[in-house]
mmCIF file with all atom_site columns, C-alpha atoms in Angstrom:
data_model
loop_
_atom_site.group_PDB
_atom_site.id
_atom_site.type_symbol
_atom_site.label_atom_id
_atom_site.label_alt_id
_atom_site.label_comp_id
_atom_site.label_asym_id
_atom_site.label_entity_id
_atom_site.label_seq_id
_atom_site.pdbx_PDB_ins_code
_atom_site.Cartn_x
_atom_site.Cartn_y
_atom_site.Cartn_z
_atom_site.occupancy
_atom_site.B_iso_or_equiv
_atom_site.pdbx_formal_charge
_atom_site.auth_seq_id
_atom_site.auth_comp_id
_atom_site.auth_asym_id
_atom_site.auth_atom_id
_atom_site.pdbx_PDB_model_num
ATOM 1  C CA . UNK Y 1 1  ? -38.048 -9.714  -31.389 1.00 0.00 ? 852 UNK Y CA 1
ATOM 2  C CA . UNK Y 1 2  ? -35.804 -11.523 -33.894 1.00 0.00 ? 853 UNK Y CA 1
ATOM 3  C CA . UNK Y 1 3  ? -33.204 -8.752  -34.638 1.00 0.00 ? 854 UNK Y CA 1
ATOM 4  C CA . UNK Y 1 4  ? -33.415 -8.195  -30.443 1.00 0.00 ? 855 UNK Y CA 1
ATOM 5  C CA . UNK Y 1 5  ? -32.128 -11.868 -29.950 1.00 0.00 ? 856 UNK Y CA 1
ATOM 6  C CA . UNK Y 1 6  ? -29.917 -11.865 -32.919 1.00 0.00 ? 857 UNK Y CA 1
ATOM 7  C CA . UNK Y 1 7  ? -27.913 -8.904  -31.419 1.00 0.00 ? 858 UNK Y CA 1
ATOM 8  C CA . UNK Y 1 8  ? -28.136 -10.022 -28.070 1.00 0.00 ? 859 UNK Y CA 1
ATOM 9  C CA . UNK Y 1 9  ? -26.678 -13.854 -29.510 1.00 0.00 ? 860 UNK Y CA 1
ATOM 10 C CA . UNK Y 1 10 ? -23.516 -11.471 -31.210 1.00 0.00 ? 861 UNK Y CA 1
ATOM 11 C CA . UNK Y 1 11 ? -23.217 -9.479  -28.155 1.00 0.00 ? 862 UNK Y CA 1
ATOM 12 C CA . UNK Y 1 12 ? -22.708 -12.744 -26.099 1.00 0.00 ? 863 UNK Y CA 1
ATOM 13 C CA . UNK Y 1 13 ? -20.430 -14.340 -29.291 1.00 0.00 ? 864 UNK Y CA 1
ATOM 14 C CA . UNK Y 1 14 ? -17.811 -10.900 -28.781 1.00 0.00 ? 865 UNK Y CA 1
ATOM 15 C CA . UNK Y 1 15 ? -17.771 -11.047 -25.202 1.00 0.00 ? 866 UNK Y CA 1
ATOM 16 C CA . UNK Y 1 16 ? -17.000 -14.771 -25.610 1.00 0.00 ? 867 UNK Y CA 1
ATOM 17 C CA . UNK Y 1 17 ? -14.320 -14.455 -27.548 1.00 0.00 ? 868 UNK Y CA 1
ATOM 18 C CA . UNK Y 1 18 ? -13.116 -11.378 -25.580 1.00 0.00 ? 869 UNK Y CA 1
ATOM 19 C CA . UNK Y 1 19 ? -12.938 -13.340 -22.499 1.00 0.00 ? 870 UNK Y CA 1
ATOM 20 C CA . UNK Y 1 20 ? -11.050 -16.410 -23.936 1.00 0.00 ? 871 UNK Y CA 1
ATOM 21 C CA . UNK Y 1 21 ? -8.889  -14.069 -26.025 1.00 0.00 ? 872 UNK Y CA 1
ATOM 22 C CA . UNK Y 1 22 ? -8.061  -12.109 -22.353 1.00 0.00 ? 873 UNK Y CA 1
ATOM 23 C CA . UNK Y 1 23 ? -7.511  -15.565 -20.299 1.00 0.00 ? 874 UNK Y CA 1
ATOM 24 C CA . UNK Y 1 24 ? -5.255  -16.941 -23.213 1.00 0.00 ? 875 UNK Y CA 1
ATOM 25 C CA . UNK Y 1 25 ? -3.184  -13.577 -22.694 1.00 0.00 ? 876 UNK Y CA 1
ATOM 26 C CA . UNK Y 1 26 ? -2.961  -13.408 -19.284 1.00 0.00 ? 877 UNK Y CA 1
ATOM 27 C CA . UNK Y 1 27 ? -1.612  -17.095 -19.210 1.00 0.00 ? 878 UNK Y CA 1
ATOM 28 C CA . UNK Y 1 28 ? 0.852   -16.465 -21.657 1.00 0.00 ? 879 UNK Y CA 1
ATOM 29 C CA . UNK Y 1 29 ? 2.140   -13.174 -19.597 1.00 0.00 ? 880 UNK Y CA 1
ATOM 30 C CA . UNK Y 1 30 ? 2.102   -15.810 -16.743 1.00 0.00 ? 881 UNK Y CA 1
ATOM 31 C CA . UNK Y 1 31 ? 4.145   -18.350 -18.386 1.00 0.00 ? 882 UNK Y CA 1
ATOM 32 C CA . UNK Y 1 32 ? 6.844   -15.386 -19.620 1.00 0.00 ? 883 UNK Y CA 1
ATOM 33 C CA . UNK Y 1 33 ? 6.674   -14.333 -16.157 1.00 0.00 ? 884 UNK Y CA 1
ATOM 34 C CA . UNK Y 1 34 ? 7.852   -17.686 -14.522 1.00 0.00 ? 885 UNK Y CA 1
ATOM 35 C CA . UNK Y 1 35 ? 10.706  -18.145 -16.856 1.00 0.00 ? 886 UNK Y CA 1
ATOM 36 C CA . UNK Y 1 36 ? 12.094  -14.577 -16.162 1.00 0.00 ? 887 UNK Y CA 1
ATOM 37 C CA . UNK Y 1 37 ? 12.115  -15.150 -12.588 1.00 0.00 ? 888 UNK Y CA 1
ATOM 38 C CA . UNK Y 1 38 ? 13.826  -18.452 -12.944 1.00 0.00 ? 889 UNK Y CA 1
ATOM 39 C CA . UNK Y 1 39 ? 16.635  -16.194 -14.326 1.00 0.00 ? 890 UNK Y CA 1
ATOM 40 C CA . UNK Y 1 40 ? 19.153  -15.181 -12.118 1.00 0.00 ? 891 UNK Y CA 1
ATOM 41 C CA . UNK Y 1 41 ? 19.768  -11.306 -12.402 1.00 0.00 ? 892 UNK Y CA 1
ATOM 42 C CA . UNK Y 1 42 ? 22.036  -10.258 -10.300 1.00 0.00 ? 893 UNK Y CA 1
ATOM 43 C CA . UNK Y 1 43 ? 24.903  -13.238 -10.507 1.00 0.00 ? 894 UNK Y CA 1
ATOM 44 C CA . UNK Y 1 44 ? 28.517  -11.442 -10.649 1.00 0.00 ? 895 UNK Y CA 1
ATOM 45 C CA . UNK Y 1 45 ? 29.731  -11.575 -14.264 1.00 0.00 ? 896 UNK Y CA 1
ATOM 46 C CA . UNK Y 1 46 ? 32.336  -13.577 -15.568 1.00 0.00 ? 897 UNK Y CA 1
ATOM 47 C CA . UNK Y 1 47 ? 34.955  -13.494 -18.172 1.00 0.00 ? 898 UNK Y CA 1
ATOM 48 C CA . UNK Y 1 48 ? 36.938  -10.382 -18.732 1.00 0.00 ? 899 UNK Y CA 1
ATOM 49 C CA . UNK Y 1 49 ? 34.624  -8.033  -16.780 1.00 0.00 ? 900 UNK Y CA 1
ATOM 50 C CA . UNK Y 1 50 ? 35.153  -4.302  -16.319 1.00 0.00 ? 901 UNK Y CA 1
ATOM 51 C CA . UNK Y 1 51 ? 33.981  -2.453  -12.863 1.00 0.00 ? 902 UNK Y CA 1
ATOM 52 C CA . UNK Y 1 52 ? 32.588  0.608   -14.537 1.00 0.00 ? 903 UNK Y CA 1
ATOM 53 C CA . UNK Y 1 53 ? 31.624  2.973   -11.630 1.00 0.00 ? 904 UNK Y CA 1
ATOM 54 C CA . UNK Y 1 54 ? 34.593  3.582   -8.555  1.00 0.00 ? 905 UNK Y CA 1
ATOM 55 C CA . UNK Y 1 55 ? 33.598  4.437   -5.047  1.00 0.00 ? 906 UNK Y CA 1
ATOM 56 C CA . UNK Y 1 56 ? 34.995  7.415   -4.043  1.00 0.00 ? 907 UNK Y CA 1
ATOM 57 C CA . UNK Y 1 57 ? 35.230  9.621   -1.521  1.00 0.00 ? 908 UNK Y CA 1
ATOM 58 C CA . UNK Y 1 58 ? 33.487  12.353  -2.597  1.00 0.00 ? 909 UNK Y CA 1
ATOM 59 C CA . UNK Y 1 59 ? 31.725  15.080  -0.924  1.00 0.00 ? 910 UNK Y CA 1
ATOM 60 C CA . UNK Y 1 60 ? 27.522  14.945  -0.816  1.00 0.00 ? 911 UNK Y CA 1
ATOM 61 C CA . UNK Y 1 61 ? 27.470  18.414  -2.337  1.00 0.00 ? 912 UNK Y CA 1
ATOM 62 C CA . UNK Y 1 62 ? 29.116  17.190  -5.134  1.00 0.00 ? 913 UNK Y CA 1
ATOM 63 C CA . UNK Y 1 63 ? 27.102  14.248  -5.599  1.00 0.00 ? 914 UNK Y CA 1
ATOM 64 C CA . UNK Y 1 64 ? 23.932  16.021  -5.440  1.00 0.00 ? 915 UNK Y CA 1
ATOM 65 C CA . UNK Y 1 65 ? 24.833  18.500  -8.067  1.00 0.00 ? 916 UNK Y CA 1
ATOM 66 C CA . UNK Y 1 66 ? 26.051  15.525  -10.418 1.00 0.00 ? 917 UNK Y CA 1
ATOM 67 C CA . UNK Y 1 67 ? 23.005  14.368  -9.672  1.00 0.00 ? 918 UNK Y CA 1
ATOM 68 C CA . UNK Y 1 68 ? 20.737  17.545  -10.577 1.00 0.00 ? 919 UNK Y CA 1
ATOM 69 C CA . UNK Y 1 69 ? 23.410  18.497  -13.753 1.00 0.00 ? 920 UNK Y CA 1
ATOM 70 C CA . UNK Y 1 70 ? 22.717  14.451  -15.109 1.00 0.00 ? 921 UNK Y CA 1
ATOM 71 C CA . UNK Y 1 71 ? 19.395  13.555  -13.766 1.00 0.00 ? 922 UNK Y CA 1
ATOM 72 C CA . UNK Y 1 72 ? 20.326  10.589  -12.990 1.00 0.00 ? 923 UNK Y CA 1
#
């Protein structure tokens, strides 16, 4: 009956520790999470900028197969 209550007393130690271990994560992922939203992603850049993509024209045809040739 001894060893029976000494494993159940470690079983009850690791889940312990696994719980307070998870909830200490899970705040911290929190706490990262609210300062990245904070951020502002999609403000227009400043400085000496360059526009790297141009809006053309172009037929859908040829977009497509860019698209299939790249994968993007």
């Amino acid at each position: 009956m001894g060893r029976l209550r000494h494993s159940l007393r470690d079983l009850v130690k690791v889940l312990l520790v696994f719980t307070v271990c998870t909830f200490v994560f899970y705040m911290a992922l929190r706490m990262v999470h609210g300062e990245y939203e904070r951020q502002h992603r999609y403000d227009p850049p400043g400085g000496s900028a360059v526009k790297v993509s141009s809006s053309q024209d172009s037929d859908w045809a040829d977009r497509l197969s860019i698209f299939f040739r790249l994968g993007e």
